[in-house]
Amino acid sequence: MKKKQTIKNILFSMRTAIILLVLLTVACVVGSVLPQGELEAYYTGYYSGALSHLILLLNLDDVFHSVWFIVLTILLCLNLLGCNLIRFPVLFRQMKEEYTPERRLVKWNGEADAVLKKDPEMLFRRLHFQKTETVKTADQETCRYGVRNKFGIWGAWLTHLGMLIIIVGFALGQMFTQKYTVYGVVGESLPVEGTHYTVTIDDFKTLLREDETVDQYIANLTLTDTDSGNAVSGEASVNHPMNALGMKLYQNSTGWAANVVVSRGGELVQSEILCAGEHMSIKDMPDLVLAFNAFYPDYVMADGKPATASSELKNPGYLYTVYYQGDVLGMNVLTGNQPITIDDLTIVFMDPQPYTLIQLKRDPFTGIALVGGILILAALFLSFYMRTEELWAVEQTDGTWKIAGYSRKGGVLFHERIVDEAAELNKEEKNGH
């Protein structure tokens, strides 16, 4: 029994909670700084042998899905849950039984914060004690007692509960959140793979500051449920997602695309919009692949390398690579309407335009984390603005009243308020008010 009690005390202690929070914080920092989800070759090539081995051994390449991170999270949840379960009956009993004049007088050593020359009723009112009790002490002295903000004792308890709910909501969200990505140019309707939704890019614009740097990217979108026919239009910009049909649409990134036209003997063979970084197979020639590597809006050569002089569309340059059966057949930068000629094929890049990448997300557990956040705000309010305070006054044989008070938090300030208000009332009594 003693061993079980010891394990219980260790698991549900505040010290354990702090240790777990520190470990999880360090893990989150590592997961934010270290690139996540890369291939093993990335870590072995970029980091030293010992460090890359440690990264892969501890699953630091996928921190948030590693076994040890999940175990630490579960232990923290158990700690918070255990603390709350243990503290609940204690706090409930404290609210019901602790704040009585009899219990306070037993603990009182007779010292006073102030002495009042008249009935203390006005003092209780000025210090915002709405209800008071009158009892007799063991020496048959009259005692006035008041308590305010008893719910303030639940501040720490609610903080633990809010943290627990946030962690659970976040964990469930990580496990069950649905994420999808589409990208394209204005006018395209893009099916969201694995769903019955279609995203139409109605418009896309870039807002610039006075110094010509980018201020904001804005995409006007329409999300359509192809099953029901319901459609919602709206605007998504960086840090301001669009809400539609239970999904959130994020303006994630942007780049350049171009229309690639393939012809043979003057007749159109193929025409596709290709985004920089994509590739396409030539129709009827699957062994021939064209990759659109990069786009330069204002193409120049800098130090022997292709670059762009500005973000304005002045001299478009298209960096491409042609592969045949996996081997590089050719690589170059095209400007204007320069063609690529391969046997009887002619390939032309034209009509450069920006594309936008939209991320769609559905998290059915966002509300749980929101509830946790609201509880923590409520806990902070209870802890800092609803401090539990007790005030009592004991009448002396000469007609004066000994005034004393207690507040577990902010006790010094509370005592100063008692002294100041009592002094003010004594001054008023002396002046005949």
One Martini backbone bead per residue (centre of mass of N, CA, C, O) as a GRO file, in nm:
protein
  433
    1MET     BB    1   0.058   0.063  -0.021
    2LYS     BB    2   0.300   0.258   0.004
    3LYS     BB    3   0.399   0.229  -0.290
    4LYS     BB    4   0.142   0.334  -0.427
    5GLN     BB    5   0.145   0.610  -0.288
    6THR     BB    6   0.418   0.700  -0.405
    7ILE     BB    7   0.345   0.683  -0.702
    8LYS     BB    8   0.108   0.878  -0.684
    9ASN     BB    9   0.270   1.124  -0.583
   10ILE     BB   10   0.458   1.140  -0.826
   11LEU     BB   11   0.254   1.154  -1.067
   12PHE     BB   12   0.065   1.397  -0.905
   13SER     BB   13   0.279   1.609  -0.906
   14MET     BB   14   0.411   1.919  -0.964
   15ARG     BB   15   0.697   1.832  -1.035
   16THR     BB   16   0.616   1.644  -1.267
   17ALA     BB   17   0.474   1.855  -1.439
   18ILE     BB   18   0.722   2.035  -1.487
   19ILE     BB   19   0.904   1.825  -1.620
   20LEU     BB   20   0.712   1.759  -1.857
   21LEU     BB   21   0.694   2.048  -1.969
   22VAL     BB   22   0.994   2.081  -2.029
   23LEU     BB   23   1.025   1.839  -2.222
   24LEU     BB   24   0.805   1.933  -2.425
   25THR     BB   25   0.931   2.204  -2.492
   26VAL     BB   26   1.196   2.095  -2.606
   27ALA     BB   27   1.061   1.922  -2.825
   28CYS     BB   28   0.924   2.161  -2.974
   29VAL     BB   29   1.184   2.307  -3.044
   30VAL     BB   30   1.313   2.081  -3.206
   31GLY     BB   31   1.067   2.051  -3.408
   32SER     BB   32   1.107   2.353  -3.516
   33VAL     BB   33   1.417   2.349  -3.600
   34LEU     BB   34   1.397   2.069  -3.710
   35PRO     BB   35   1.354   1.905  -3.978
   36GLN     BB   36   1.062   1.744  -4.097
   37GLY     BB   37   1.016   1.446  -4.288
   38GLU     BB   38   1.273   1.353  -4.398
   39LEU     BB   39   1.502   1.187  -4.534
   40GLU     BB   40   1.761   1.006  -4.424
   41ALA     BB   41   1.974   1.136  -4.618
   42TYR     BB   42   1.953   1.423  -4.512
   43TYR     BB   43   2.079   1.375  -4.225
   44THR     BB   44   2.344   1.228  -4.312
   45GLY     BB   45   2.436   1.476  -4.500
   46TYR     BB   46   2.398   1.735  -4.295
   47TYR     BB   47   2.502   1.563  -4.059
   48SER     BB   48   2.670   1.419  -3.846
   49GLY     BB   49   2.705   1.102  -3.758
   50ALA     BB   50   2.615   1.122  -3.455
   51LEU     BB   51   2.375   1.317  -3.493
   52SER     BB   52   2.213   1.157  -3.704
   53HIS     BB   53   2.182   0.906  -3.527
   54LEU     BB   54   2.026   1.049  -3.298
   55ILE     BB   55   1.788   1.151  -3.463
   56LEU     BB   56   1.692   0.866  -3.560
   57LEU     BB   57   1.676   0.720  -3.284
   58LEU     BB   58   1.470   0.960  -3.155
   59ASN     BB   59   1.282   1.080  -3.376
   60LEU     BB   60   1.357   1.394  -3.461
   61ASP     BB   61   1.219   1.380  -3.757
   62ASP     BB   62   0.933   1.301  -3.572
   63VAL     BB   63   0.840   1.415  -3.293
   64PHE     BB   64   0.506   1.427  -3.282
   65HIS     BB   65   0.515   1.087  -3.353
   66SER     BB   66   0.663   0.986  -3.128
   67VAL     BB   67   0.664   0.778  -2.864
   68TRP     BB   68   0.786   0.966  -2.640
   69PHE     BB   69   0.593   1.205  -2.686
   70ILE     BB   70   0.332   1.051  -2.629
   71VAL     BB   71   0.407   0.959  -2.344
   72LEU     BB   72   0.445   1.240  -2.220
   73THR     BB   73   0.156   1.334  -2.279
   74ILE     BB   74   0.010   1.116  -2.117
   75LEU     BB   75   0.144   1.181  -1.844
   76LEU     BB   76   0.037   1.471  -1.828
   77CYS     BB   77  -0.261   1.397  -1.835
   78LEU     BB   78  -0.255   1.221  -1.580
   79ASN     BB   79  -0.157   1.439  -1.392
   80LEU     BB   80  -0.390   1.641  -1.433
   81LEU     BB   81  -0.619   1.446  -1.366
   82GLY     BB   82  -0.523   1.361  -1.085
   83CYS     BB   83  -0.514   1.639  -0.956
   84ASN     BB   84  -0.817   1.700  -0.999
   85LEU     BB   85  -0.938   1.456  -0.850
   86ILE     BB   86  -0.802   1.516  -0.575
   87ARG     BB   87  -0.892   1.830  -0.543
   88PHE     BB   88  -1.198   1.847  -0.563
   89PRO     BB   89  -1.300   1.755  -0.277
   90VAL     BB   90  -1.131   1.961  -0.124
   91LEU     BB   91  -1.255   2.220  -0.247
   92PHE     BB   92  -1.549   2.158  -0.189
   93ARG     BB   93  -1.514   2.143   0.118
   94GLN     BB   94  -1.394   2.423   0.153
   95MET     BB   95  -1.641   2.584   0.056
   96LYS     BB   96  -1.842   2.458   0.276
   97GLU     BB   97  -1.637   2.468   0.558
   98GLU     BB   98  -1.398   2.683   0.587
   99TYR     BB   99  -1.595   2.952   0.563
  100THR     BB  100  -1.601   3.033   0.892
  101PRO     BB  101  -1.597   3.191   1.189
  102GLU     BB  102  -1.503   2.956   1.367
  103ARG     BB  103  -1.246   2.876   1.207
  104ARG     BB  104  -1.110   3.155   1.210
  105LEU     BB  105  -1.094   3.197   1.522
  106VAL     BB  106  -0.911   2.952   1.579
  107LYS     BB  107  -0.665   3.076   1.398
  108TRP     BB  108  -0.665   3.322   1.563
  109ASN     BB  109  -0.425   3.539   1.755
  110GLY     BB  110  -0.548   3.857   1.790
  111GLU     BB  111  -0.448   4.009   1.565
  112ALA     BB  112  -0.444   4.340   1.415
  113ASP     BB  113  -0.475   4.575   1.153
  114ALA     BB  114  -0.713   4.725   1.310
  115VAL     BB  115  -0.895   4.999   1.469
  116LEU     BB  116  -1.235   5.053   1.539
  117LYS     BB  117  -1.471   5.300   1.665
  118LYS     BB  118  -1.696   5.151   1.499
  119ASP     BB  119  -1.907   5.008   1.325
  120PRO     BB  120  -1.811   4.775   1.055
  121GLU     BB  121  -2.014   4.788   0.816
  122MET     BB  122  -1.874   4.998   0.625
  123LEU     BB  123  -1.615   4.838   0.580
  124PHE     BB  124  -1.739   4.598   0.437
  125ARG     BB  125  -1.852   4.760   0.199
  126ARG     BB  126  -1.580   4.891   0.097
  127LEU     BB  127  -1.466   4.578   0.065
  128HIS     BB  128  -1.707   4.403  -0.071
  129PHE     BB  129  -1.898   4.289   0.164
  130GLN     BB  130  -2.223   4.176   0.148
  131LYS     BB  131  -2.192   3.941   0.362
  132THR     BB  132  -2.273   3.869   0.708
  133GLU     BB  133  -2.173   3.745   1.029
  134THR     BB  134  -2.299   3.680   1.365
  135VAL     BB  135  -2.100   3.605   1.652
  136LYS     BB  136  -1.973   3.425   1.929
  137THR     BB  137  -1.728   3.396   2.123
  138ALA     BB  138  -1.576   3.236   2.385
  139ASP     BB  139  -1.593   3.540   2.533
  140GLN     BB  140  -1.861   3.681   2.424
  141GLU     BB  141  -1.791   3.813   2.164
  142THR     BB  142  -1.846   4.011   1.896
  143CYS     BB  143  -1.870   3.880   1.554
  144ARG     BB  144  -1.772   3.979   1.232
  145TYR     BB  145  -1.830   3.803   0.914
  146GLY     BB  146  -1.653   3.771   0.589
  147VAL     BB  147  -1.689   3.650   0.245
  148ARG     BB  148  -1.508   3.650  -0.076
  149ASN     BB  149  -1.453   3.475  -0.352
  150LYS     BB  150  -1.464   3.152  -0.331
  151PHE     BB  151  -1.410   3.073  -0.640
  152GLY     BB  152  -1.097   3.138  -0.646
  153ILE     BB  153  -0.993   2.842  -0.565
  154TRP     BB  154  -1.037   2.732  -0.881
  155GLY     BB  155  -0.806   2.835  -1.063
  156ALA     BB  156  -0.593   2.602  -1.071
  157TRP     BB  157  -0.790   2.378  -1.150
  158LEU     BB  158  -0.879   2.506  -1.423
  159THR     BB  159  -0.600   2.513  -1.548
  160HIS     BB  160  -0.559   2.209  -1.563
  161LEU     BB  161  -0.814   2.149  -1.727
  162GLY     BB  162  -0.745   2.325  -1.972
  163MET     BB  163  -0.482   2.184  -2.049
  164LEU     BB  164  -0.603   1.904  -2.092
  165ILE     BB  165  -0.804   1.983  -2.318
  166ILE     BB  166  -0.597   2.095  -2.518
  167ILE     BB  167  -0.428   1.838  -2.550
  168VAL     BB  168  -0.656   1.658  -2.647
  169GLY     BB  169  -0.743   1.831  -2.889
  170PHE     BB  170  -0.467   1.828  -3.032
  171ALA     BB  171  -0.431   1.522  -3.055
  172LEU     BB  172  -0.691   1.467  -3.215
  173GLY     BB  173  -0.620   1.657  -3.446
  174GLN     BB  174  -0.360   1.508  -3.539
  175MET     BB  175  -0.517   1.233  -3.600
  176PHE     BB  176  -0.801   1.365  -3.761
  177THR     BB  177  -0.703   1.563  -3.947
  178GLN     BB  178  -0.781   1.713  -4.258
  179LYS     BB  179  -0.558   1.733  -4.546
  180TYR     BB  180  -0.528   1.959  -4.829
  181THR     BB  181  -0.400   2.013  -5.175
  182VAL     BB  182  -0.400   2.296  -5.399
  183TYR     BB  183  -0.317   2.409  -5.742
  184GLY     BB  184  -0.339   2.723  -5.938
  185VAL     BB  185  -0.514   2.917  -6.161
  186VAL     BB  186  -0.704   3.134  -6.288
  187GLY     BB  187  -1.015   2.947  -6.354
  188GLU     BB  188  -0.969   2.700  -6.195
  189SER     BB  189  -1.090   2.365  -6.126
  190LEU     BB  190  -1.018   2.179  -5.827
  191PRO     BB  191  -0.983   1.877  -5.719
  192VAL     BB  192  -1.020   1.710  -5.411
  193GLU     BB  193  -0.855   1.462  -5.310
  194GLY     BB  194  -1.080   1.234  -5.151
  195THR     BB  195  -1.326   1.414  -5.234
  196HIS     BB  196  -1.636   1.629  -5.294
  197TYR     BB  197  -1.446   1.866  -5.383
  198THR     BB  198  -1.418   2.207  -5.525
  199VAL     BB  199  -1.174   2.441  -5.642
  200THR     BB  200  -1.211   2.785  -5.728
  201ILE     BB  201  -1.019   3.029  -5.899
  202ASP     BB  202  -1.125   3.352  -5.936
  203ASP     BB  203  -0.878   3.500  -5.782
  204PHE     BB  204  -0.545   3.672  -5.791
  205LYS     BB  205  -0.348   3.875  -5.560
  206THR     BB  206  -0.092   4.129  -5.516
  207LEU     BB  207   0.019   4.319  -5.246
  208LEU     BB  208   0.189   4.628  -5.224
  209ARG     BB  209   0.413   4.829  -5.121
  210GLU     BB  210   0.589   5.117  -5.164
  211ASP     BB  211   0.869   4.927  -5.189
  212GLU     BB  212   0.760   4.656  -5.351
  213THR     BB  213   0.672   4.480  -5.134
  214VAL     BB  214   0.507   4.227  -4.992
  215ASP     BB  215   0.193   4.226  -4.815
  216GLN     BB  216  -0.026   4.041  -4.990
  217TYR     BB  217  -0.222   3.746  -5.037
  218ILE     BB  218  -0.512   3.700  -5.260
  219ALA     BB  219  -0.791   3.467  -5.263
  220ASN     BB  220  -1.058   3.386  -5.473
  221LEU     BB  221  -1.308   3.151  -5.371
  222THR     BB  222  -1.468   2.824  -5.453
  223LEU     BB  223  -1.663   2.595  -5.272
  224THR     BB  224  -1.764   2.264  -5.384
  225ASP     BB  225  -2.030   2.036  -5.352
  226THR     BB  226  -2.086   1.778  -5.570
  227ASP     BB  227  -2.323   1.632  -5.425
  228SER     BB  228  -2.513   1.897  -5.343
  229GLY     BB  229  -2.414   2.189  -5.481
  230ASN     BB  230  -2.276   2.344  -5.279
  231ALA     BB  231  -2.165   2.696  -5.248
  232VAL     BB  232  -1.866   2.889  -5.148
  233SER     BB  233  -1.761   3.221  -5.120
  234GLY     BB  234  -1.426   3.378  -5.090
  235GLU     BB  235  -1.146   3.477  -4.875
  236ALA     BB  236  -0.787   3.424  -4.895
  237SER     BB  237  -0.520   3.482  -4.666
  238VAL     BB  238  -0.264   3.552  -4.491
  239ASN     BB  239  -0.386   3.452  -4.175
  240HIS     BB  240  -0.683   3.433  -4.348
  241PRO     BB  241  -0.910   3.221  -4.355
  242MET     BB  242  -1.152   3.027  -4.513
  243ASN     BB  243  -1.495   2.957  -4.449
  244ALA     BB  244  -1.627   2.630  -4.569
  245LEU     BB  245  -1.808   2.355  -4.529
  246GLY     BB  246  -1.613   2.285  -4.271
  247MET     BB  247  -1.373   2.448  -4.394
  248LYS     BB  248  -1.029   2.548  -4.431
  249LEU     BB  249  -0.876   2.810  -4.627
  250TYR     BB  250  -0.537   2.846  -4.726
  251GLN     BB  251  -0.291   3.075  -4.796
  252ASN     BB  252   0.022   2.943  -4.859
  253SER     BB  253   0.125   2.989  -5.168
  254THR     BB  254   0.345   3.088  -5.445
  255GLY     BB  255   0.384   3.126  -5.813
  256TRP     BB  256   0.470   3.001  -6.134
  257ALA     BB  257   0.314   2.987  -6.458
  258ALA     BB  258   0.257   2.804  -6.773
  259ASN     BB  259   0.197   2.769  -7.109
  260VAL     BB  260   0.220   2.456  -7.278
  261VAL     BB  261   0.304   2.413  -7.623
  262VAL     BB  262   0.235   2.142  -7.848
  263SER     BB  263   0.371   2.075  -8.177
  264ARG     BB  264   0.300   1.935  -8.521
  265GLY     BB  265   0.319   2.082  -8.807
  266GLY     BB  266   0.115   2.314  -8.673
  267GLU     BB  267  -0.020   2.108  -8.479
  268LEU     BB  268  -0.194   2.042  -8.210
  269VAL     BB  269  -0.110   1.830  -7.923
  270GLN     BB  270  -0.054   2.022  -7.662
  271SER     BB  271  -0.204   2.178  -7.356
  272GLU     BB  272  -0.050   2.319  -7.057
  273ILE     BB  273  -0.049   2.397  -6.721
  274LEU     BB  274   0.264   2.488  -6.569
  275CYS     BB  275   0.437   2.459  -6.285
  276ALA     BB  276   0.686   2.536  -6.105
  277GLY     BB  277   0.822   2.199  -6.060
  278GLU     BB  278   0.699   2.063  -6.294
  279HIS     BB  279   0.579   1.790  -6.507
  280MET     BB  280   0.561   1.640  -6.848
  281SER     BB  281   0.417   1.436  -7.077
  282ILE     BB  282   0.425   1.350  -7.395
  283LYS     BB  283   0.213   1.292  -7.624
  284ASP     BB  284   0.276   0.971  -7.745
  285MET     BB  285   0.562   1.023  -7.549
  286PRO     BB  286   0.646   0.889  -7.250
  287ASP     BB  287   0.973   0.921  -7.265
  288LEU     BB  288   0.896   1.227  -7.282
  289VAL     BB  289   1.016   1.487  -7.060
  290LEU     BB  290   0.896   1.796  -6.910
  291ALA     BB  291   1.066   2.043  -6.716
  292PHE     BB  292   0.971   2.306  -6.488
  293ASN     BB  293   1.196   2.457  -6.286
  294ALA     BB  294   1.189   2.782  -6.358
  295PHE     BB  295   1.115   3.137  -6.291
  296TYR     BB  296   1.182   3.466  -6.459
  297PRO     BB  297   1.045   3.770  -6.484
  298ASP     BB  298   1.353   3.921  -6.488
  299TYR     BB  299   1.581   3.820  -6.687
  300VAL     BB  300   1.915   3.726  -6.580
  301MET     BB  301   2.269   3.731  -6.555
  302ALA     BB  302   2.441   3.609  -6.253
  303ASP     BB  303   2.734   3.480  -6.225
  304GLY     BB  304   2.635   3.259  -6.449
  305LYS     BB  305   2.332   3.289  -6.345
  306PRO     BB  306   2.011   3.264  -6.315
  307ALA     BB  307   1.790   3.555  -6.282
  308THR     BB  308   1.622   3.830  -6.115
  309ALA     BB  309   1.578   4.181  -6.114
  310SER     BB  310   1.262   4.136  -6.062
  311SER     BB  311   0.903   4.099  -6.005
  312GLU     BB  312   0.858   4.189  -6.281
  313LEU     BB  313   0.703   4.145  -6.601
  314LYS     BB  314   0.955   4.177  -6.854
  315ASN     BB  315   1.168   3.903  -6.882
  316PRO     BB  316   1.084   3.606  -6.943
  317GLY     BB  317   1.205   3.299  -6.783
  318TYR     BB  318   1.267   2.945  -6.878
  319LEU     BB  319   1.345   2.668  -6.695
  320TYR     BB  320   1.455   2.363  -6.851
  321THR     BB  321   1.394   1.999  -6.891
  322VAL     BB  322   1.491   1.718  -7.091
  323TYR     BB  323   1.364   1.382  -7.104
  324TYR     BB  324   1.497   1.050  -7.199
  325GLN     BB  325   1.457   0.778  -7.033
  326GLY     BB  326   1.590   0.963  -6.780
  327ASP     BB  327   1.759   1.137  -6.963
  328VAL     BB  328   1.935   1.410  -7.048
  329LEU     BB  329   1.871   1.616  -7.335
  330GLY     BB  330   1.806   1.912  -7.204
  331MET     BB  331   1.916   2.259  -7.104
  332ASN     BB  332   1.743   2.578  -7.040
  333VAL     BB  333   1.671   2.922  -7.133
  334LEU     BB  334   1.376   3.090  -7.200
  335THR     BB  335   1.268   3.358  -7.412
  336GLY     BB  336   0.980   3.445  -7.472
  337ASN     BB  337   0.904   3.246  -7.780
  338GLN     BB  338   1.097   3.031  -7.755
  339PRO     BB  339   1.176   2.724  -7.886
  340ILE     BB  340   1.145   2.372  -7.877
  341THR     BB  341   1.335   2.129  -8.064
  342ILE     BB  342   1.205   1.789  -8.139
  343ASP     BB  343   1.229   1.712  -8.417
  344ASP     BB  344   0.878   1.760  -8.492
  345LEU     BB  345   0.880   1.926  -8.231
  346THR     BB  346   0.708   2.202  -8.062
  347ILE     BB  347   0.800   2.411  -7.780
  348VAL     BB  348   0.603   2.646  -7.580
  349PHE     BB  349   0.628   2.924  -7.373
  350MET     BB  350   0.340   3.090  -7.214
  351ASP     BB  351   0.162   3.287  -7.021
  352PRO     BB  352   0.250   3.408  -6.754
  353GLN     BB  353   0.144   3.310  -6.414
  354PRO     BB  354   0.011   3.306  -6.118
  355TYR     BB  355   0.002   3.084  -5.850
  356THR     BB  356  -0.192   2.896  -5.609
  357LEU     BB  357  -0.173   2.764  -5.276
  358ILE     BB  358  -0.412   2.546  -5.124
  359GLN     BB  359  -0.523   2.478  -4.796
  360LEU     BB  360  -0.711   2.216  -4.651
  361LYS     BB  361  -0.911   2.208  -4.340
  362ARG     BB  362  -1.027   1.954  -4.097
  363ASP     BB  363  -1.123   2.018  -3.745
  364PRO     BB  364  -1.332   1.862  -3.513
  365PHE     BB  365  -1.141   1.966  -3.239
  366THR     BB  366  -1.131   2.276  -3.197
  367GLY     BB  367  -1.349   2.314  -2.974
  368ILE     BB  368  -1.188   2.182  -2.746
  369ALA     BB  369  -0.955   2.386  -2.735
  370LEU     BB  370  -1.139   2.629  -2.686
  371VAL     BB  371  -1.245   2.541  -2.412
  372GLY     BB  372  -0.969   2.537  -2.276
  373GLY     BB  373  -0.907   2.840  -2.319
  374ILE     BB  374  -1.152   2.947  -2.160
  375LEU     BB  375  -1.076   2.815  -1.890
  376ILE     BB  376  -0.808   2.965  -1.853
  377LEU     BB  377  -0.928   3.248  -1.849
  378ALA     BB  378  -1.109   3.191  -1.605
  379ALA     BB  379  -0.874   3.117  -1.416
  380LEU     BB  380  -0.732   3.392  -1.424
  381PHE     BB  381  -0.967   3.551  -1.313
  382LEU     BB  382  -0.988   3.399  -1.043
  383SER     BB  383  -0.687   3.442  -0.949
  384PHE     BB  384  -0.674   3.783  -0.995
  385TYR     BB  385  -1.005   3.884  -0.945
  386MET     BB  386  -1.099   3.629  -0.727
  387ARG     BB  387  -1.001   3.667  -0.444
  388THR     BB  388  -0.992   3.518  -0.149
  389GLU     BB  389  -1.168   3.678   0.129
  390GLU     BB  390  -1.127   3.774   0.476
  391LEU     BB  391  -1.345   3.929   0.732
  392TRP     BB  392  -1.299   4.056   1.074
  393ALA     BB  393  -1.484   4.157   1.379
  394VAL     BB  394  -1.403   4.249   1.723
  395GLU     BB  395  -1.546   4.330   2.009
  396GLN     BB  396  -1.483   4.544   2.267
  397THR     BB  397  -1.528   4.670   2.584
  398ASP     BB  398  -1.482   4.982   2.465
  399GLY     BB  399  -1.628   4.960   2.155
  400THR     BB  400  -1.424   4.851   1.986
  401TRP     BB  401  -1.260   4.716   1.680
  402LYS     BB  402  -1.117   4.435   1.563
  403ILE     BB  403  -0.924   4.412   1.260
  404ALA     BB  404  -0.926   4.137   1.021
  405GLY     BB  405  -0.739   3.951   0.760
  406TYR     BB  406  -0.758   3.719   0.466
  407SER     BB  407  -0.518   3.631   0.195
  408ARG     BB  408  -0.352   3.410   0.002
  409LYS     BB  409  -0.366   3.635  -0.219
  410GLY     BB  410  -0.258   3.947  -0.174
  411GLY     BB  411  -0.226   4.011   0.139
  412VAL     BB  412  -0.084   4.286   0.161
  413LEU     BB  413  -0.291   4.454   0.005
  414PHE     BB  414  -0.531   4.385   0.185
  415HIS     BB  415  -0.416   4.505   0.447
  416GLU     BB  416  -0.387   4.794   0.337
  417ARG     BB  417  -0.689   4.839   0.285
  418ILE     BB  418  -0.780   4.809   0.572
  419VAL     BB  419  -0.613   5.037   0.695
  420ASP     BB  420  -0.718   5.270   0.515
  421GLU     BB  421  -1.025   5.242   0.571
  422ALA     BB  422  -1.010   5.264   0.879
  423ALA     BB  423  -0.877   5.542   0.888
  424GLU     BB  424  -1.105   5.690   0.739
  425LEU     BB  425  -1.333   5.622   0.940
  426ASN     BB  426  -1.197   5.750   1.190
  427LYS     BB  427  -1.184   6.033   1.071
  428GLU     BB  428  -1.490   6.068   1.032
  429GLU     BB  429  -1.562   6.026   1.332
  430LYS     BB  430  -1.396   6.269   1.439
  431ASN     BB  431  -1.555   6.482   1.239
  432GLY     BB  432  -1.872   6.382   1.247
  433HIS     BB  433  -1.974   6.176   0.993
   0.00000   0.00000   0.00000
